[in-house]
PDB file of C-alpha atoms and ligand atoms in Angstrom:
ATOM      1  CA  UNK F  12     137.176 114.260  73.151  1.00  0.00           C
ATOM      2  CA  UNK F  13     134.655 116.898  72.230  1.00  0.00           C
ATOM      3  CA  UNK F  14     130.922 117.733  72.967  1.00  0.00           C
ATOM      4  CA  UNK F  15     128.407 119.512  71.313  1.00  0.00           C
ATOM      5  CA  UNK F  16     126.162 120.648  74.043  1.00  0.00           C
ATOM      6  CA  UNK F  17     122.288 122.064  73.635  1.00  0.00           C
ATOM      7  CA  UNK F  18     121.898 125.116  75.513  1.00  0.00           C
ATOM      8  CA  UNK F  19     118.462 126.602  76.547  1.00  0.00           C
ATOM      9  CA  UNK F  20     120.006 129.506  78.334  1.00  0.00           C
ATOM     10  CA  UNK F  21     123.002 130.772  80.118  1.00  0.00           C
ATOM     11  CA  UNK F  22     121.706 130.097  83.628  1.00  0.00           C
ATOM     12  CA  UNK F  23     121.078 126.516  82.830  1.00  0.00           C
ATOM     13  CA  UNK F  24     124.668 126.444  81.175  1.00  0.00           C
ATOM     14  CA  UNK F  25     126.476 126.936  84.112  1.00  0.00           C
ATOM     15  CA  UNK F  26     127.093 123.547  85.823  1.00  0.00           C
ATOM     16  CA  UNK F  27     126.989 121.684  82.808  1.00  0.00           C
ATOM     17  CA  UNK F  28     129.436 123.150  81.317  1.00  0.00           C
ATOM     18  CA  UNK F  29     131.790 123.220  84.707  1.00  0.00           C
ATOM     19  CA  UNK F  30     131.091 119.262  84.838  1.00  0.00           C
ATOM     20  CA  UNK F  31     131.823 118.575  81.499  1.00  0.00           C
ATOM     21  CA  UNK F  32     135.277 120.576  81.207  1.00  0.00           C
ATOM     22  CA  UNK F  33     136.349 119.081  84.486  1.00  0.00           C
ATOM     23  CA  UNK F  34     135.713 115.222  83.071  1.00  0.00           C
ATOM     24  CA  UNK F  35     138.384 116.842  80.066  1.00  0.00           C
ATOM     25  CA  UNK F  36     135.648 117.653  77.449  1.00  0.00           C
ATOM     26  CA  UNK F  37     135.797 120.130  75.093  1.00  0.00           C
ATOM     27  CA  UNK F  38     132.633 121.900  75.165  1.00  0.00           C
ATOM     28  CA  UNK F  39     130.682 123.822  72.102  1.00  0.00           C
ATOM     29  CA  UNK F  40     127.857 125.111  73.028  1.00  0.00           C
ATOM     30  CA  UNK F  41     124.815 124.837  70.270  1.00  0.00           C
ATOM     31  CA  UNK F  42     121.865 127.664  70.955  1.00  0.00           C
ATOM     32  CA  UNK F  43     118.442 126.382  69.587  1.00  0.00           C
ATOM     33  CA  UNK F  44     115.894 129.335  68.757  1.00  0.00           C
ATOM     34  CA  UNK F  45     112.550 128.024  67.518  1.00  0.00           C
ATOM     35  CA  UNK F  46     111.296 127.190  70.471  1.00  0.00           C
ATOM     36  CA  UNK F  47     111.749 130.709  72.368  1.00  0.00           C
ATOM     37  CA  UNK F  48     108.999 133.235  72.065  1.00  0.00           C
ATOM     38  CA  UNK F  49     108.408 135.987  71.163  1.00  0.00           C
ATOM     39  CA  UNK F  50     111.377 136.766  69.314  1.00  0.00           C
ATOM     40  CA  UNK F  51     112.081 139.696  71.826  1.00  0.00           C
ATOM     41  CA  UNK F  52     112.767 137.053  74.729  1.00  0.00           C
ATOM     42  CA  UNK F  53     114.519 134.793  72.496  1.00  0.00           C
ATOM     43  CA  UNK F  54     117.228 138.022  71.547  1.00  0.00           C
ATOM     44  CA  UNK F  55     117.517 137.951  75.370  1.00  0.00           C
ATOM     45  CA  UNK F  56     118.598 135.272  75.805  1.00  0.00           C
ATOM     46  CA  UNK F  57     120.851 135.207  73.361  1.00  0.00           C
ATOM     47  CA  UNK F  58     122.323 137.969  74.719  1.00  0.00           C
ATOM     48  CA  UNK F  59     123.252 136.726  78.409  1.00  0.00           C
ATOM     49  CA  UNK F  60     124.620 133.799  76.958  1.00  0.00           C
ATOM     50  CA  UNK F  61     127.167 135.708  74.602  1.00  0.00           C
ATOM     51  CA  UNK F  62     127.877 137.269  77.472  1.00  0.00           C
ATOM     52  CA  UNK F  63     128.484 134.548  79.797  1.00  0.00           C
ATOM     53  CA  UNK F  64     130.248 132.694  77.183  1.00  0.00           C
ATOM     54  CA  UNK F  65     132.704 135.488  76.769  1.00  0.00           C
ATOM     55  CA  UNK F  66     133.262 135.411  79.913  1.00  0.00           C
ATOM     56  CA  UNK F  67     134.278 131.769  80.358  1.00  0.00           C
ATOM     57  CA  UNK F  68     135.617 131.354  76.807  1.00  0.00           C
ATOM     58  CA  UNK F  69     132.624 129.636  75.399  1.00  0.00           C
ATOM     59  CA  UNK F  70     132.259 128.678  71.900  1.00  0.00           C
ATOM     60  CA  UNK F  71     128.871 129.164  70.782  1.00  0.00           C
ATOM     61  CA  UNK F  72     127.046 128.141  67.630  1.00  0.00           C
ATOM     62  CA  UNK F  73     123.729 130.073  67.468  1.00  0.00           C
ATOM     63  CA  UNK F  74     121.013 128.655  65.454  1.00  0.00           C
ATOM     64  CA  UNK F  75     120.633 130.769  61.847  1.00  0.00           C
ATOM     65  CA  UNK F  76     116.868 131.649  61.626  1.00  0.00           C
ATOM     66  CA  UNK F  77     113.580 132.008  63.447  1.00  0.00           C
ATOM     67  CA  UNK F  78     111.098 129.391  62.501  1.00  0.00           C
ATOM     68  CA  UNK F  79     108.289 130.004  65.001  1.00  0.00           C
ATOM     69  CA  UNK F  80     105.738 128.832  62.330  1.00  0.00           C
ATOM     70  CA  UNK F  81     107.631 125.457  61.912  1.00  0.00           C
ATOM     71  CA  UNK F  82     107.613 124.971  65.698  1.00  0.00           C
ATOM     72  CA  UNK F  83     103.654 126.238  66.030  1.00  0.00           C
ATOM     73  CA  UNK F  84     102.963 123.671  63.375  1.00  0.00           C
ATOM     74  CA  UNK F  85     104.279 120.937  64.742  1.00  0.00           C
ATOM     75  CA  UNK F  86     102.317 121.596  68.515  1.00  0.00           C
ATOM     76  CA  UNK F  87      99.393 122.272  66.727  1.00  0.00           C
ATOM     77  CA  UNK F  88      96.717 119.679  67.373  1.00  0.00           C
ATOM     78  CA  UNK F  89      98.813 118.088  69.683  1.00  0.00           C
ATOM     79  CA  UNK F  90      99.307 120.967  72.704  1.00  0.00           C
ATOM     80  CA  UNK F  91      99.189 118.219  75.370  1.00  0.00           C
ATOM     81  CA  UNK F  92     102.255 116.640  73.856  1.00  0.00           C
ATOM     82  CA  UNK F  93     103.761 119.618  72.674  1.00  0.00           C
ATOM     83  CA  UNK F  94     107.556 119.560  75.259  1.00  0.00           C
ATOM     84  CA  UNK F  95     107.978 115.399  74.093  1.00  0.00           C
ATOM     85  CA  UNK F  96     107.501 117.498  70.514  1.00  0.00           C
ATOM     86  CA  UNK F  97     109.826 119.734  71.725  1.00  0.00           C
ATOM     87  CA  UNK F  98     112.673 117.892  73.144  1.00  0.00           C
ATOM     88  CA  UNK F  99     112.721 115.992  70.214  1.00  0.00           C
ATOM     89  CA  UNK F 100     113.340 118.678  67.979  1.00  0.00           C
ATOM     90  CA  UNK F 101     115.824 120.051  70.137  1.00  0.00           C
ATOM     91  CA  UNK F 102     117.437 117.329  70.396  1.00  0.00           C
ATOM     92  CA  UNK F 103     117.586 115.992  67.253  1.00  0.00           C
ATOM     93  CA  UNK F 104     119.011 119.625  65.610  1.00  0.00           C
ATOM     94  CA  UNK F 105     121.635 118.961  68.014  1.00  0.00           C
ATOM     95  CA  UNK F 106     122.609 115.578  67.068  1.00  0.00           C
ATOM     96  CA  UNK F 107     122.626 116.245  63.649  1.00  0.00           C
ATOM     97  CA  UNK F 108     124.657 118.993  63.941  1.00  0.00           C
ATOM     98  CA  UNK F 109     127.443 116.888  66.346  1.00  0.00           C
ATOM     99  CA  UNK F 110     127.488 114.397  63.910  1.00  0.00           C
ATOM    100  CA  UNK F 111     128.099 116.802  60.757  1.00  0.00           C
ATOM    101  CA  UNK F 112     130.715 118.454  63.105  1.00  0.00           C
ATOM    102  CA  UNK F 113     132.406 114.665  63.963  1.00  0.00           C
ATOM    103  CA  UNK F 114     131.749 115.382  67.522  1.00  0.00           C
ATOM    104  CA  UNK F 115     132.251 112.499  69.721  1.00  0.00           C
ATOM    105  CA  UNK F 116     128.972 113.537  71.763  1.00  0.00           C
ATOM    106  CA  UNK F 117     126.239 115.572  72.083  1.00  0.00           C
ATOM    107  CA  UNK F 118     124.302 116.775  75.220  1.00  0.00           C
ATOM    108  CA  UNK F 119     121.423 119.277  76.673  1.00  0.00           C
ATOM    109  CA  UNK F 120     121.264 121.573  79.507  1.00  0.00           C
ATOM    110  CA  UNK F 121     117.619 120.397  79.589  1.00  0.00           C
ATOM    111  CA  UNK F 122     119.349 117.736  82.185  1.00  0.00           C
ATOM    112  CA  UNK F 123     120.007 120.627  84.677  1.00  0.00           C
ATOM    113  CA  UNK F 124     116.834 121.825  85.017  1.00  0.00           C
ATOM    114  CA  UNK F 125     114.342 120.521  87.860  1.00  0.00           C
ATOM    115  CA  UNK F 126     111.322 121.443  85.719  1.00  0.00           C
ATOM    116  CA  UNK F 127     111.648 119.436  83.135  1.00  0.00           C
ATOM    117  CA  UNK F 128     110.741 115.936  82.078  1.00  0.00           C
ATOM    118  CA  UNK F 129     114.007 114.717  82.840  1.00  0.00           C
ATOM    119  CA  UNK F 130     113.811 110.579  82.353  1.00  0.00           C
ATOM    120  CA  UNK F 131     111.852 111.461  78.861  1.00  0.00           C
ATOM    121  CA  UNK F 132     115.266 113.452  77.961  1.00  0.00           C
ATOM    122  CA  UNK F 133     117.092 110.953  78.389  1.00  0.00           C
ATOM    123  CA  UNK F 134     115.290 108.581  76.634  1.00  0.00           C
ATOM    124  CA  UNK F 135     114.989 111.005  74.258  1.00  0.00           C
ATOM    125  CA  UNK F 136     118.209 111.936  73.707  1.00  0.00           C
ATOM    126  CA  UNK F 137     119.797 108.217  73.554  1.00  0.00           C
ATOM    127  CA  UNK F 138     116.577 107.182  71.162  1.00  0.00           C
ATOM    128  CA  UNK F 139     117.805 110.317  68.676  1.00  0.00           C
ATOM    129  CA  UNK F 140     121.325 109.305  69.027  1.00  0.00           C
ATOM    130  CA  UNK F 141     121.024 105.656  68.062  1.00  0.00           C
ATOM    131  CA  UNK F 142     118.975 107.295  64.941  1.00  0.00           C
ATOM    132  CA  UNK F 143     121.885 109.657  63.760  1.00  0.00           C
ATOM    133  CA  UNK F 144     124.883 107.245  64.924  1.00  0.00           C
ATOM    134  CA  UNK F 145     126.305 109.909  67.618  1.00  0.00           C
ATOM    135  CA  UNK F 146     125.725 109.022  71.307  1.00  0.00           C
ATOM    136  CA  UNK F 147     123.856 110.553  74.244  1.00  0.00           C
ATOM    137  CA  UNK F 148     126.225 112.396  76.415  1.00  0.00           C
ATOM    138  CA  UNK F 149     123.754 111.537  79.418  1.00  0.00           C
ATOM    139  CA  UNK F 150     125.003 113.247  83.008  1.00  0.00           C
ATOM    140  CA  UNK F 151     121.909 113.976  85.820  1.00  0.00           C
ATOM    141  CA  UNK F 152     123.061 117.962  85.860  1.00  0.00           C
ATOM    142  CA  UNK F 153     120.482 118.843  88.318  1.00  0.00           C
ATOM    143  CA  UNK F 154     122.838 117.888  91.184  1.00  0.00           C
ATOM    144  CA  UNK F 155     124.060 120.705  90.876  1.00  0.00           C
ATOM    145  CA  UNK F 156     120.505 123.138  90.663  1.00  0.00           C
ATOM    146  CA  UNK F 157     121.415 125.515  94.005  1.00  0.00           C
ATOM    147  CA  UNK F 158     125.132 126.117  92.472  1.00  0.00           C
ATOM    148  CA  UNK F 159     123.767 127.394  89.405  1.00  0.00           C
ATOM    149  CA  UNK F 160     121.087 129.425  90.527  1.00  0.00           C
ATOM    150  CA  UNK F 161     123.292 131.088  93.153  1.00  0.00           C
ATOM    151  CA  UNK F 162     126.343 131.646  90.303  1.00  0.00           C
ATOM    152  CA  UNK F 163     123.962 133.045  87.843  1.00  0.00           C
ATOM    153  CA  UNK F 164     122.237 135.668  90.158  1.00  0.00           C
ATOM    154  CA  UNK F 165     125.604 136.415  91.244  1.00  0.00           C
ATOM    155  CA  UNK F 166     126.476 137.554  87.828  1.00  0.00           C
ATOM    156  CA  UNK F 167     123.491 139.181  87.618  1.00  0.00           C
ATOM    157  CA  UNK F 168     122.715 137.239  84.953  1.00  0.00           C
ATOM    158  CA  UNK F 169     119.092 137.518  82.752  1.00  0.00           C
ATOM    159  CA  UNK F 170     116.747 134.892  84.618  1.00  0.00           C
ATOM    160  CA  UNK F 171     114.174 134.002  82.560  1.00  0.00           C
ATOM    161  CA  UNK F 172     110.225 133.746  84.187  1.00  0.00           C
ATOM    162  CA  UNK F 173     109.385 130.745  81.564  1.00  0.00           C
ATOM    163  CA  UNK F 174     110.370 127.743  80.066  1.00  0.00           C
ATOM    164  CA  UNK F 175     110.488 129.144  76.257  1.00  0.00           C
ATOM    165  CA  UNK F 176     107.310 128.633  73.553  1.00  0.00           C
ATOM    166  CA  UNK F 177     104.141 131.061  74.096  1.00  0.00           C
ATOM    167  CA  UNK F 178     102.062 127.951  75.796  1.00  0.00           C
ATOM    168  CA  UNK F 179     104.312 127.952  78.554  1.00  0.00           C
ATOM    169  CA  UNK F 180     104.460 132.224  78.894  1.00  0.00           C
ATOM    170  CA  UNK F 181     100.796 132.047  78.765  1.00  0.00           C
ATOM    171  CA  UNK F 182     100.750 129.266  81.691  1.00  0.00           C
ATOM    172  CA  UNK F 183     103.075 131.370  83.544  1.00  0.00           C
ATOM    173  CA  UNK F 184     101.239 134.683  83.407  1.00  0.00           C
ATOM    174  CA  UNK F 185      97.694 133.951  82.363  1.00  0.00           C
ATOM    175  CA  UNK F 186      96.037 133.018  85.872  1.00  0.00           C
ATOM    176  CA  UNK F 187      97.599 134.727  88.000  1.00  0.00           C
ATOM    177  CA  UNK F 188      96.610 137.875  85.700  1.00  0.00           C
ATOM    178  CA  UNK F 189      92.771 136.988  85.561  1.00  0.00           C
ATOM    179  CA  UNK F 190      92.968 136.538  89.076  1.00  0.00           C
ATOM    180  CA  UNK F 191      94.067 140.355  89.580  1.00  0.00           C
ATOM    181  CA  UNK F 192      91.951 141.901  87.004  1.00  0.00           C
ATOM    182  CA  UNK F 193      88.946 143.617  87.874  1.00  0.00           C
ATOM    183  CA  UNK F 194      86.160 143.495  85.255  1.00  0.00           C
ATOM    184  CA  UNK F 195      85.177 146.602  83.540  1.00  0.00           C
ATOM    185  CA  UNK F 196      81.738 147.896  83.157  1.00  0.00           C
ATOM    186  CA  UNK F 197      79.458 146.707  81.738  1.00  0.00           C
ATOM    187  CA  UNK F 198      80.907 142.971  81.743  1.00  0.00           C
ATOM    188  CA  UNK F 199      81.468 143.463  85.505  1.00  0.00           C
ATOM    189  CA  UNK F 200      78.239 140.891  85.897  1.00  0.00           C
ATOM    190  CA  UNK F 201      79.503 138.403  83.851  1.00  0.00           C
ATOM    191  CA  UNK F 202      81.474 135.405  84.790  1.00  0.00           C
ATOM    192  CA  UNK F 203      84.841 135.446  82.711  1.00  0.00           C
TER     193      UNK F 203
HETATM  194  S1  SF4 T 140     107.140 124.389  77.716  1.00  0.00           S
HETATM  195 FE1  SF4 T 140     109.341 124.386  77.219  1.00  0.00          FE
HETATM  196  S2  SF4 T 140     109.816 122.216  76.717  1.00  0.00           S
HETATM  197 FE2  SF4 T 140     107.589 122.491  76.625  1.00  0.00          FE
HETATM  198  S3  SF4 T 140     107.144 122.979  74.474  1.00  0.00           S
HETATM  199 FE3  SF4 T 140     107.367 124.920  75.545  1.00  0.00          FE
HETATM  200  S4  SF4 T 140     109.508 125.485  75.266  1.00  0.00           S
HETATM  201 FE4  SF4 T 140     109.336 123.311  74.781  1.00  0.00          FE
END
């Protein structure tokens, strides 16, 4: 039995793709791009997960393209929404992809990850399938959180500081930067 498995980034790939071989799947891992700004960061990652998947004999299909427009279409309007947006589309690619492939499953590393709207994955994920005719590989990864942090530092593996899109870097860096920077004159009277 195969797998086609979603991967947001190497460090998240770790455990899931430990659990998954050891329950006798074959895993293919499936990089989605769109979603990863700028395109700078999204190279980086990239990177450490051809790395890491060399190193544990990982196939990899990486996502053709760059559609940052596409993705900054869709959120437009609809910000507040914008990771239910996002996990669709994610999810979705990946399905649609499994089923071209005649995998017997697909999955996401989104389930490993402690900061993310896990139950709406799911649902997600099993709503998407039913729509394409490929089930949910469903599996609560984040079990196994501490083992994969503590594997991928010990590579010394790229550790990302945000979730992926621009909204969440500029949630990430924006107030803690206003809260450092010193007004210059002559706005120093003004409330920012
Ligand atoms: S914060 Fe993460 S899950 Fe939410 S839209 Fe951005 S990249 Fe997608």
């Amino acid at each position: 039995m195969n797998i086609l498995l979603h991967i947001c980034c190497a460090p998240c790939a770790i455990y899931p793709v430990k659990i998954l071989r050891a329950e006798g799947l074959e895993v293919m891992g499936f990089f989605y791009r769109h979603n990863i700004h700028p395109f700078t960061e999204c190279l980086k990652r990239q990177e450490a997960l051809a790395s890491y998947a060399q190193t544990t004999s990982l196939r990899v299909i990486y996502q053709e393209g760059y559609d940052l427009e596409g993705f900054i279409q869709k959120i437009a309007f609809r910000e507040s929404a914008r990771c239910s947006i996002c996990y669709h589309e994610r999810l979705k690619a990946t399905a649609l992809m499994a089923k071209h492939g005649k995998y017997d499953y697909f999955s996401t590393t989104l389930l490993y990850s402690k900061f993310q709207k896990h139950n709406e994955i799911k649902a997600i994920g099993e709503s998407v399938g039913k729509t394409v005719g490929i089930q949910f590989y469903y599996h609560d990864f984040r079990e196994g959180w501490q083992e994969g942090v503590e594997t991928s530092k010990g590579l010394g593996m790229y550790r990302q500081q945000y979730c992926g899109c621009i909204y969440s870097e500029k949630e990430r860096y924006f107030k803690s930067r206003m809260l450092t920077i010193e007004p210059i004159e002559p706005f120093n009277n003004l409330t920012i």
